[in-house]
Amino acid sequence: MKHKQDWFKELVIYQIYPRSFQDSNGDGVGDLKGVLQRLDYLAELGVNALWLSPVYASPNVDNGYDVSDYRQIMPEFGTMDDWDALLAEAHRRGMALIMDLVLNHTSDQHPWFQSARQSRDSPYSGFYIWRDPVNGGPPNGWRAVFGGSAWEYVPERGQYYLHSFAKEQPDLNWEDPQVRAAVHDIVRWWADKGVDGFRVDAISYLDKHLEALDPGDGRICTAACTNLPGTHRYIRELVQATCAPDHLMTVGEVTCLCLEDHWDYTARSRGEFDMAIPFVSPIEELQGWSPRQMRAQINAVYQKLRLEGWWARFLSNHDKPRQVSLYGDAERHWEASAKLLAALLHTLPGTPFIYQGEEIGMTNIALPEIGDYDDIDTQNLYRSLVAAGVEEKEALRRAQLASRDNARTPMQWDSSSNAGFSTGAPWLPINPNYTAINAAEQRGRQDSIFTFYQTLIRLRREHPVLIHGDYTPVLEEDDNLFAYLRRWEGTTWAVIHNFGPAPQRVPLDRQNLSGKAVLSNCGRSGELEGEIILEPYESLILELDS
Ligand code: GLC
Ligand code: CA
């Protein structure tokens, strides 16, 4: 579908993890018909774009991020007719549909790999990355993201293949022009079906520099291959050949080690993505996160891209712990902190991405045994912690905090059995707090988190200052204050968040911030001036007196 240039700046994108959204046939697994049933809920929320995590045929070693046929729908999720109906019904409600593209690797069940693994003479041999053994072992010491060696031996060929993630996810060989042509065809095929854009998975490692294989190199494969020049060239070719002509939206899930990387992936003159989702491992984030650090990072990336780029804003997705558990206080200030995070998401410059369930403040879960976790990454983290000598109880505690399953427990629709997600046994446990935290309880309740999201989405639609306004940080002295101005054509809004559990003094007059309250998560209203005291986790939007 053809779009206007820059249309993506006006989107509010809702990410659906189909497995956990809505089950329509009682098998415990969410599906496309289920998404269809819930489109009116999404319209009520007010979002105007949906991003579907992968729905292609897949053996589900990594829940759909291991694709065995890019042109088929996973039978558990339904049929291509269901998908066509979903596209039509989303469009009818004014919602764009964004598909997830997994192009760094395929499933080992993909026919390309099934053929390639049989013999070196296969027509698909060159589609993957094969190397002869070195001293009877793997070509080097690279490790995979999900643990273990990044190389797997195939006796039929007497060779190893490279897999950056699980061994069931062999990396495609982008150096081969046939691979690039085949991938371009797939993307065009979906574009021709009418999708509006793509989220492009794990795309920073396409180019590998294999001529420099050093047997002593024991790095994680993705670290050894991040952001090489060939990767940028392949991305540019892909986007220009498939998405750019019709302005299909593109957002790349990328690794940004420095500000230059943000630029390289998203500056307009580079011809790569419209926006980037920088990947940060939950473990690192759990250790290093603070409001001050977050603010500094946001400011720096804003400055870097201000003239030529755009930002994907997100606080949660299917790879992260729940945002209110990670950045807020899910125990003592659940509602206020969930709303503060919502206000932050919608008032920063950039396109907001809402991950399913965050609009009702869904929280982390702590499953009692490591065996209860489905996520391949959680299992591997636990195993590697124990192997490194961490006591089992402590390893479980850390795995619980970082687990991607925190975000993948089924959507909490209502307080009936299985939270209204399924009439059968859900594929992953439902968070026991569903009787209190669910959509039915919050829809229509004036002070709910859901209503607060609705209000923010509407404000963004009605006030261009939130979309196009520039951004200037203010009140930077206090660690827990995160405050900024948005300015657009004579309108100035100030947004002030008290990012912490203690009340916070704010001298509005010191920086001429007097004005009228537009929105607060603590019921504050009217004209405000002088010194005010913000409540714990209060967010306040002011329209400043001109
Ligand atoms: C991305 C996906 C993640 C997946 C990985 C491998 O990071 O978001 O869910 O496991 O890529 O495809
Ligand atoms: Ca189902």
Coordinates of C-alpha atoms and ligand atoms in Angstrom, one line a residue:
M1 CA 0.0 0.0 0.0
K2 CA 1.4 3.4 -1.0
H3 CA 1.9 5.9 1.8
K4 CA 3.0 9.6 2.1
Q5 CA 6.5 10.3 3.1
D6 CA 6.9 10.6 6.9
W7 CA 3.5 9.1 7.6
F8 CA 5.1 6.9 10.2
K9 CA 5.6 9.9 12.5
E10 CA 1.9 10.0 13.2
L11 CA 1.5 6.4 14.2
V12 CA 0.9 4.9 17.6
I13 CA 2.0 1.3 17.1
Y14 CA 0.6 -1.6 19.2
Q15 CA 2.7 -4.7 19.2
I16 CA 0.9 -8.0 19.3
Y17 CA 2.6 -11.2 20.3
P18 CA 0.0 -13.5 18.7
R19 CA 0.7 -16.6 20.8
S20 CA -0.4 -14.7 23.9
F21 CA -3.0 -12.3 22.7
Q22 CA -6.3 -14.1 22.2
D23 CA -7.0 -17.8 21.5
S24 CA -10.2 -18.3 19.4
N25 CA -10.4 -22.2 19.4
G26 CA -9.5 -23.3 22.9
D27 CA -6.2 -24.9 22.1
G28 CA -4.4 -22.6 24.5
V29 CA -2.5 -20.8 21.8
G30 CA -3.4 -17.3 20.6
D31 CA -4.2 -17.0 16.9
L32 CA -5.2 -14.7 14.1
K33 CA -8.9 -15.1 14.5
G34 CA -8.3 -14.1 18.1
V35 CA -6.6 -10.9 17.0
L36 CA -9.6 -10.3 14.7
Q37 CA -12.0 -10.6 17.6
R38 CA -10.1 -8.0 19.5
L39 CA -9.7 -5.3 16.8
D40 CA -12.5 -3.3 18.3
Y41 CA -10.7 -3.2 21.6
L42 CA -7.6 -1.8 19.8
A43 CA -9.7 0.7 18.0
E44 CA -11.2 1.8 21.3
L45 CA -7.7 2.2 22.7
G46 CA -7.0 4.5 19.7
V47 CA -3.9 3.0 18.1
N48 CA -3.5 3.4 14.4
A49 CA -1.0 0.6 13.6
L50 CA -0.4 -3.0 14.6
W51 CA 2.9 -4.8 14.6
L52 CA 2.4 -8.6 14.5
S53 CA 5.3 -10.6 15.9
P54 CA 6.1 -13.4 13.4
V55 CA 3.1 -15.5 12.2
Y56 CA 4.9 -17.5 9.5
A57 CA 5.2 -21.2 9.4
S58 CA 7.7 -22.2 12.2
P59 CA 8.6 -25.1 14.4
N60 CA 8.7 -22.6 17.3
V61 CA 12.0 -23.2 18.7
D62 CA 12.2 -19.5 19.2
N63 CA 8.4 -18.8 19.0
G64 CA 8.2 -17.9 15.4
Y65 CA 11.6 -16.2 15.1
D66 CA 12.7 -19.4 13.3
V67 CA 10.8 -19.3 10.0
S68 CA 10.4 -22.4 7.9
D69 CA 8.3 -20.8 5.2
Y70 CA 8.0 -17.1 4.8
R71 CA 4.9 -17.3 2.6
Q72 CA 2.8 -19.5 4.8
I73 CA 0.9 -18.8 8.1
M74 CA 1.8 -21.0 11.0
P75 CA -1.1 -23.6 11.2
E76 CA -1.5 -23.0 15.0
F77 CA -2.2 -19.3 14.2
G78 CA -4.7 -20.0 11.3
T79 CA -4.7 -19.6 7.6
M80 CA -3.8 -17.1 4.9
D81 CA -7.5 -16.3 4.7
D82 CA -7.5 -15.4 8.3
W83 CA -4.5 -13.1 7.7
D84 CA -6.2 -11.5 4.7
A85 CA -9.3 -10.9 6.8
L86 CA -7.2 -9.4 9.5
L87 CA -5.5 -7.0 7.1
A88 CA -8.8 -5.9 5.6
E89 CA -10.4 -5.4 9.0
A90 CA -7.4 -3.5 10.4
H91 CA -7.5 -1.2 7.4
R92 CA -11.2 -0.7 7.7
R93 CA -10.6 0.6 11.2
G94 CA -7.8 2.9 10.0
M95 CA -5.0 0.7 11.4
A96 CA -1.9 0.0 9.4
L97 CA -0.4 -3.6 9.6
I98 CA 3.3 -4.0 10.2
M99 CA 4.8 -7.5 9.7
D100 CA 7.9 -8.8 11.5
L101 CA 10.8 -9.9 9.2
V102 CA 13.3 -12.5 10.4
L103 CA 16.0 -12.3 7.8
N104 CA 19.3 -12.9 9.6
H105 CA 18.4 -16.6 9.9
T106 CA 15.9 -19.2 8.9
S107 CA 14.7 -22.3 10.8
D108 CA 16.7 -25.4 10.3
Q109 CA 13.4 -26.8 9.0
H110 CA 13.3 -24.3 6.1
P111 CA 13.6 -26.2 2.7
W112 CA 16.6 -24.1 1.8
F113 CA 18.5 -25.5 4.8
Q114 CA 17.1 -29.0 4.5
S115 CA 18.6 -29.1 1.0
A116 CA 21.8 -27.3 1.9
R117 CA 22.6 -29.6 4.8
Q118 CA 22.4 -32.7 2.5
S119 CA 25.4 -31.9 0.3
R120 CA 27.8 -29.3 -0.9
D121 CA 26.2 -29.7 -4.3
S122 CA 22.8 -28.5 -3.2
P123 CA 21.6 -25.5 -5.2
Y124 CA 21.0 -23.9 -1.7
S125 CA 24.5 -24.8 -0.4
G126 CA 25.6 -21.2 -0.6
F127 CA 22.5 -19.9 1.3
Y128 CA 24.2 -20.6 4.6
I129 CA 27.6 -20.2 6.1
W130 CA 29.7 -23.4 6.0
R131 CA 33.2 -23.9 7.1
D132 CA 35.5 -26.9 7.3
P133 CA 36.6 -28.1 10.8
V134 CA 39.8 -26.7 12.2
N135 CA 41.9 -29.2 14.2
G136 CA 38.8 -31.5 14.3
G137 CA 36.7 -28.8 15.9
P138 CA 34.7 -25.7 15.1
P139 CA 36.4 -23.0 12.9
N140 CA 36.6 -20.7 15.9
G141 CA 35.4 -20.1 19.4
W142 CA 32.4 -17.9 18.6
R143 CA 29.5 -18.4 21.0
A144 CA 25.8 -18.2 20.1
V145 CA 23.5 -15.6 21.8
F146 CA 21.4 -18.5 23.2
G147 CA 24.5 -20.2 24.6
G148 CA 27.0 -22.8 23.4
S149 CA 29.1 -22.7 20.3
A150 CA 27.9 -20.7 17.3
W151 CA 28.9 -23.6 15.0
E152 CA 27.1 -26.8 14.5
Y153 CA 28.6 -29.9 12.7
V154 CA 26.7 -31.6 9.9
P155 CA 28.1 -35.1 9.2
E156 CA 26.6 -35.3 5.7
R157 CA 28.8 -32.4 4.6
G158 CA 31.6 -32.8 7.0
Q159 CA 31.3 -29.1 7.8
Y160 CA 30.0 -26.7 10.4
Y161 CA 27.4 -24.0 9.8
L162 CA 27.1 -20.8 11.7
H163 CA 24.2 -19.9 13.9
S164 CA 24.2 -16.6 15.9
F165 CA 21.1 -17.7 17.9
A166 CA 19.9 -21.3 18.5
K167 CA 21.4 -24.1 16.5
E168 CA 17.9 -24.5 14.9
Q169 CA 18.4 -20.9 13.5
P170 CA 21.1 -21.2 10.9
D171 CA 22.4 -17.8 9.7
L172 CA 21.7 -16.9 6.1
N173 CA 24.7 -16.0 3.9
W174 CA 24.0 -12.5 2.8
E175 CA 27.2 -12.4 0.8
D176 CA 25.5 -14.6 -1.7
P177 CA 23.5 -12.5 -4.3
Q178 CA 20.9 -15.3 -4.6
V179 CA 20.1 -15.0 -0.9
R180 CA 19.6 -11.3 -1.2
A181 CA 17.4 -11.7 -4.3
A182 CA 15.3 -14.4 -2.5
V183 CA 14.9 -12.2 0.5
H184 CA 13.9 -9.2 -1.6
D185 CA 11.3 -11.4 -3.3
I186 CA 9.8 -12.4 0.0
V187 CA 9.5 -8.8 1.2
R188 CA 8.0 -7.7 -2.1
W189 CA 5.5 -10.5 -1.9
W190 CA 4.2 -9.2 1.4
A191 CA 4.3 -5.6 0.2
D192 CA 2.2 -6.7 -2.7
K193 CA -0.3 -8.3 -0.3
G194 CA -0.8 -4.8 1.1
V195 CA 1.1 -4.6 4.3
D196 CA 2.1 -1.1 5.5
G197 CA 5.6 -1.7 6.8
F198 CA 8.0 -4.0 8.5
R199 CA 9.8 -4.5 11.8
V200 CA 13.1 -6.1 10.8
D201 CA 14.5 -8.6 13.4
A202 CA 18.1 -8.9 14.6
I203 CA 19.5 -7.2 11.5
S204 CA 22.9 -5.9 12.7
Y205 CA 24.9 -9.0 12.0
L206 CA 24.3 -9.8 8.3
D207 CA 27.9 -9.2 7.2
K208 CA 30.3 -11.6 9.0
H209 CA 34.0 -11.0 8.1
L210 CA 34.7 -14.7 8.0
E211 CA 38.1 -14.3 6.3
A212 CA 39.4 -13.1 9.7
L213 CA 38.4 -16.3 11.6
D214 CA 40.7 -16.6 14.5
P215 CA 40.5 -19.9 16.3
G216 CA 41.2 -18.2 19.6
D217 CA 38.3 -15.8 19.2
G218 CA 35.7 -16.7 21.8
R219 CA 33.3 -13.8 21.5
I220 CA 29.6 -14.0 21.2
C221 CA 29.0 -14.2 17.4
T222 CA 26.8 -11.2 17.3
A223 CA 29.5 -9.1 19.1
A224 CA 32.1 -10.2 16.6
C225 CA 29.9 -9.2 13.7
T226 CA 28.0 -6.1 14.8
N227 CA 27.4 -3.3 12.4
L228 CA 30.0 -4.2 9.7
P229 CA 29.9 -2.1 6.5
G230 CA 28.4 -4.9 4.4
T231 CA 25.4 -5.1 6.8
H232 CA 24.6 -1.4 6.1
R233 CA 25.0 -2.0 2.4
Y234 CA 22.6 -5.0 2.5
I235 CA 20.0 -3.1 4.5
R236 CA 20.2 -0.1 2.1
E237 CA 19.7 -2.3 -0.9
L238 CA 16.8 -4.2 0.7
V239 CA 15.0 -1.1 1.8
Q240 CA 15.5 0.8 -1.5
A241 CA 14.4 -2.2 -3.5
T242 CA 11.3 -3.1 -1.5
C243 CA 10.0 -0.5 0.9
A244 CA 11.2 3.0 -0.1
P245 CA 9.3 3.4 -3.3
D246 CA 5.9 3.2 -1.5
H247 CA 7.2 4.7 1.8
L248 CA 6.4 1.5 3.6
M249 CA 7.4 2.0 7.2
T250 CA 10.6 0.3 8.4
V251 CA 11.9 -0.1 11.9
G252 CA 15.1 -2.2 12.4
E253 CA 15.9 -4.1 15.6
V254 CA 19.6 -3.1 15.8
T255 CA 22.6 -3.0 18.0
C256 CA 23.7 0.5 18.8
L257 CA 27.1 0.6 20.5
C258 CA 27.5 4.4 20.1
L259 CA 25.6 7.4 18.8
E260 CA 27.1 7.0 15.3
D261 CA 25.3 3.7 15.0
H262 CA 21.9 5.3 15.7
W263 CA 22.8 7.7 12.9
D264 CA 23.9 5.1 10.5
Y265 CA 20.7 3.1 10.8
T266 CA 18.2 5.9 10.7
A267 CA 19.5 9.2 9.3
R268 CA 17.5 10.0 6.2
S269 CA 20.5 10.5 4.0
R270 CA 21.7 6.9 4.8
G271 CA 18.6 5.3 3.1
E272 CA 18.3 2.6 5.7
F273 CA 15.5 2.5 8.3
D274 CA 12.9 5.1 9.3
M275 CA 13.4 4.2 13.0
A276 CA 15.5 1.8 15.1
I277 CA 14.7 -0.4 18.1
P278 CA 18.1 -0.6 19.8
F279 CA 18.5 -4.0 21.5
V280 CA 19.7 -3.9 25.1
S281 CA 20.0 -7.2 27.0
P282 CA 17.7 -7.3 30.0
I283 CA 20.6 -8.4 32.2
E284 CA 22.6 -5.3 31.4
E285 CA 19.5 -3.1 31.7
L286 CA 18.6 -4.6 35.1
Q287 CA 22.1 -3.7 36.4
G288 CA 22.7 -0.4 34.8
W289 CA 19.4 1.4 34.7
S290 CA 18.5 4.6 36.5
P291 CA 16.2 7.5 35.6
R292 CA 19.3 9.7 35.2
Q293 CA 21.0 7.3 32.8
M294 CA 17.8 6.9 30.8
R295 CA 17.4 10.7 30.5
A296 CA 21.0 11.1 29.4
Q297 CA 20.6 8.5 26.8
I298 CA 17.4 9.9 25.4
N299 CA 18.9 13.4 25.3
A300 CA 22.0 12.2 23.5
V301 CA 20.1 10.2 20.8
Y302 CA 17.6 13.1 20.4
Q303 CA 20.4 15.5 19.6
K304 CA 22.1 13.1 17.3
L305 CA 19.0 12.5 15.1
R306 CA 17.2 15.8 15.5
L307 CA 17.9 17.0 12.0
E308 CA 17.7 13.8 10.0
G309 CA 16.2 11.0 11.9
W310 CA 13.3 9.7 14.0
W311 CA 12.9 7.6 17.1
A312 CA 11.0 4.5 17.9
R313 CA 9.8 4.9 21.5
F314 CA 9.2 1.8 23.5
L315 CA 9.6 0.7 27.1
S316 CA 8.6 -2.9 26.6
N317 CA 8.4 -5.6 24.0
H318 CA 8.4 -9.4 23.8
D319 CA 12.1 -9.5 24.7
K320 CA 12.0 -7.4 27.9
P321 CA 10.6 -7.7 31.4
R322 CA 7.3 -5.8 31.9
Q323 CA 7.9 -2.1 32.0
V324 CA 6.1 -1.3 35.2
S325 CA 8.2 -4.0 36.9
L326 CA 11.4 -2.9 35.3
Y327 CA 11.2 0.9 35.4
G328 CA 8.3 1.6 37.8
D329 CA 7.3 0.2 41.1
A330 CA 4.9 -2.7 40.5
E331 CA 4.3 -3.2 44.3
R332 CA 3.9 0.1 46.0
H333 CA 3.1 2.5 43.2
W334 CA 1.8 0.2 40.5
E335 CA -0.9 2.5 39.0
A336 CA 1.0 5.8 39.3
S337 CA 4.2 4.4 37.9
A338 CA 2.5 2.6 35.0
K339 CA 0.8 5.9 34.1
L340 CA 4.1 7.8 34.4
L341 CA 5.7 5.4 31.9
A342 CA 2.7 5.8 29.6
A343 CA 3.1 9.6 29.7
L344 CA 6.8 9.4 29.0
L345 CA 6.2 7.1 26.0
H346 CA 3.7 9.4 24.4
T347 CA 5.3 12.8 25.1
L348 CA 8.8 12.2 23.9
P349 CA 9.6 12.9 20.3
G350 CA 9.3 9.8 18.2
T351 CA 6.7 7.1 17.4
P352 CA 5.3 5.3 20.5
F353 CA 5.2 1.5 20.5
I354 CA 2.8 -0.1 23.0
Y355 CA 3.4 -3.7 23.8
Q356 CA 0.2 -5.7 24.5
G357 CA -0.9 -5.6 28.1
E358 CA 1.2 -2.5 29.1
E359 CA -2.0 -0.4 28.5
I360 CA -3.5 -2.2 31.6
G361 CA -0.2 -2.2 33.6
M362 CA 0.6 -6.0 33.3
T363 CA 3.5 -7.0 35.5
N364 CA 6.3 -9.6 35.6
I365 CA 5.5 -13.1 36.8
A366 CA 7.8 -15.3 38.9
L367 CA 7.4 -19.0 38.0
P368 CA 8.4 -21.4 40.8
E369 CA 10.7 -23.7 38.8
I370 CA 13.1 -23.1 35.9
G371 CA 11.3 -25.9 34.1
D372 CA 8.1 -23.8 34.1
Y373 CA 9.7 -21.3 31.7
D374 CA 9.2 -21.8 27.9
D375 CA 11.7 -19.2 26.7
I376 CA 14.9 -20.7 25.3
D377 CA 16.9 -17.7 26.4
T378 CA 15.7 -18.1 30.1
Q379 CA 16.7 -21.7 30.1
N380 CA 20.1 -21.0 28.7
L381 CA 20.7 -18.1 31.1
Y382 CA 19.9 -20.3 34.1
R383 CA 22.1 -23.1 32.8
S384 CA 25.0 -20.7 32.3
L385 CA 24.6 -19.1 35.7
V386 CA 24.6 -22.5 37.4
A387 CA 27.6 -23.6 35.3
A388 CA 29.4 -20.4 36.5
G389 CA 28.9 -21.5 40.1
V390 CA 25.9 -19.4 41.0
E391 CA 23.7 -21.1 43.6
E392 CA 20.5 -22.6 42.0
K393 CA 18.1 -20.5 44.0
E394 CA 19.9 -17.3 43.1
A395 CA 20.2 -18.4 39.4
L396 CA 16.4 -18.9 39.4
R397 CA 15.8 -15.5 40.9
R398 CA 18.0 -13.8 38.3
A399 CA 16.4 -15.8 35.4
Q400 CA 12.9 -14.8 36.7
L401 CA 13.8 -11.1 36.6
A402 CA 15.3 -11.2 33.2
S403 CA 13.0 -13.7 31.5
R404 CA 11.3 -12.8 28.2
D405 CA 8.4 -14.9 29.5
N406 CA 7.5 -12.0 31.8
A407 CA 6.2 -10.2 28.7
R408 CA 4.8 -13.4 27.1
T409 CA 2.2 -14.5 29.7
P410 CA -1.2 -14.3 28.1
M411 CA -3.1 -11.1 27.8
Q412 CA -5.4 -10.4 30.8
W413 CA -8.8 -9.7 29.3
D414 CA -11.1 -10.2 32.3
S415 CA -11.5 -12.1 35.6
S416 CA -13.0 -15.2 34.2
S417 CA -11.0 -18.5 34.1
N418 CA -7.8 -18.1 32.1
A419 CA -8.3 -14.4 32.1
G420 CA -10.6 -14.6 29.0
F421 CA -7.5 -15.6 26.9
S422 CA -8.6 -19.1 26.2
T423 CA -11.1 -21.8 27.1
G424 CA -8.3 -24.4 27.1
A425 CA -5.1 -24.7 29.0
P426 CA -2.9 -21.7 28.1
W427 CA 0.5 -22.5 26.5
L428 CA 2.2 -20.4 29.2
P429 CA 0.8 -19.7 32.7
I430 CA -1.5 -16.7 33.3
N431 CA -0.2 -14.2 35.8
P432 CA -2.2 -14.9 39.0
N433 CA -2.9 -11.2 39.4
Y434 CA -5.3 -11.3 36.4
T435 CA -8.4 -11.1 38.7
A436 CA -7.3 -7.6 39.7
I437 CA -5.4 -6.5 36.6
N438 CA -7.5 -7.0 33.5
A439 CA -8.9 -5.1 30.6
A440 CA -12.6 -5.5 31.5
E441 CA -12.0 -3.9 34.9
Q442 CA -10.2 -0.9 33.3
R443 CA -12.2 -0.1 30.2
G444 CA -14.5 2.7 30.8
R445 CA -13.2 3.4 34.3
Q446 CA -12.2 7.1 34.3
D447 CA -9.0 6.8 36.3
S448 CA -7.7 3.5 35.0
I449 CA -4.3 3.0 33.2
F450 CA -6.2 2.0 30.1
T451 CA -8.1 5.3 30.1
F452 CA -4.9 7.2 30.6
Y453 CA -3.4 5.5 27.5
Q454 CA -6.5 6.4 25.6
T455 CA -6.2 10.0 26.7
L456 CA -2.5 10.2 25.8
I457 CA -3.2 8.7 22.3
R458 CA -6.0 11.3 21.7
L459 CA -3.8 14.2 22.9
R460 CA -1.1 13.1 20.5
R461 CA -3.7 13.0 17.6
E462 CA -5.1 16.4 18.5
H463 CA -2.0 18.3 19.4
P464 CA 0.8 18.4 16.7
V465 CA 3.2 19.7 19.4
L466 CA 3.5 16.1 20.7
I467 CA 4.4 14.8 17.3
H468 CA 6.3 17.6 15.6
G469 CA 7.5 19.7 18.5
D470 CA 11.1 20.1 19.3
Y471 CA 12.5 18.8 22.6
T472 CA 14.5 20.7 25.2
P473 CA 15.4 19.1 28.6
V474 CA 14.8 21.3 31.7
L475 CA 15.2 20.9 35.5
E476 CA 18.2 18.7 35.1
E477 CA 19.6 19.0 38.6
D478 CA 17.5 16.4 40.3
D479 CA 18.2 12.7 39.7
N480 CA 14.5 11.7 39.7
L481 CA 13.1 14.5 37.8
F482 CA 12.7 13.9 34.1
A483 CA 11.4 17.1 32.5
Y484 CA 11.4 18.7 29.0
L485 CA 9.7 21.2 26.8
R486 CA 8.0 20.4 23.5
R487 CA 7.6 23.4 21.3
W488 CA 5.7 23.8 18.0
E489 CA 4.4 26.9 16.2
G490 CA 4.0 29.1 19.2
T491 CA 2.7 26.4 21.6
T492 CA 5.0 25.2 24.4
W493 CA 4.2 22.2 26.6
A494 CA 6.3 21.2 29.6
V495 CA 6.3 17.6 30.7
I496 CA 7.5 16.8 34.2
H497 CA 7.9 13.3 35.6
N498 CA 8.8 12.5 39.2
F499 CA 10.5 9.3 38.5
G500 CA 10.7 8.0 42.0
P501 CA 8.8 6.9 45.2
A502 CA 9.4 10.2 47.2
P503 CA 7.5 13.5 46.8
Q504 CA 9.5 16.0 44.8
R505 CA 9.7 19.8 44.9
V506 CA 9.5 21.6 41.5
P507 CA 10.2 25.3 41.4
L508 CA 8.1 26.1 38.3
D509 CA 9.0 29.8 38.4
R510 CA 12.8 29.1 38.3
Q511 CA 12.5 28.2 34.6
N512 CA 9.3 30.0 33.7
L513 CA 7.3 26.9 33.6
S514 CA 4.0 28.4 34.9
G515 CA 1.0 27.2 32.9
K516 CA -2.2 25.3 32.8
A517 CA -2.4 21.5 33.5
V518 CA -3.2 19.5 30.4
L519 CA -2.9 16.1 32.0
S520 CA -1.7 14.6 35.3
N521 CA -1.8 11.1 36.7
C522 CA -2.6 12.5 40.1
G523 CA -5.6 14.6 39.4
R524 CA -3.8 17.9 39.4
S525 CA -5.6 20.6 37.4
G526 CA -5.9 24.3 36.7
E527 CA -3.3 27.1 36.6
L528 CA 0.0 26.2 38.2
E529 CA 2.8 28.5 39.2
G530 CA 5.5 28.9 41.9
E531 CA 6.6 25.8 43.7
I532 CA 4.7 22.6 43.5
I533 CA 5.3 19.3 45.2
L534 CA 4.9 16.3 42.8
E535 CA 3.5 13.1 44.3
P536 CA 5.5 9.8 43.9
Y537 CA 5.6 8.9 40.2
E538 CA 3.5 11.9 39.2
S539 CA 3.6 13.0 35.6
L540 CA 2.4 16.4 34.7
I541 CA 1.8 18.0 31.3
L542 CA 1.5 21.8 31.3
E543 CA 0.6 24.2 28.5
L544 CA 2.9 27.2 29.3
D545 CA 1.6 30.7 29.3
S546 CA 2.9 32.5 26.3
Ligands
GLC1 C1 15.2 -10.7 18.1 C2 13.8 -11.0 18.5 C3 13.9 -12.1 19.5 C4 14.5 -13.3 18.9 C5 15.9 -13.0 18.2 C6 16.3 -14.0 17.2 O1 16.0 -10.2 19.1 O2 13.1 -9.9 19.0 O3 12.7 -12.5 20.1 O4 14.7 -14.4 19.8 O5 15.8 -11.8 17.5 O6 15.5 -14.0 16.1
CA2 CA -5.7 -21.1 19.1

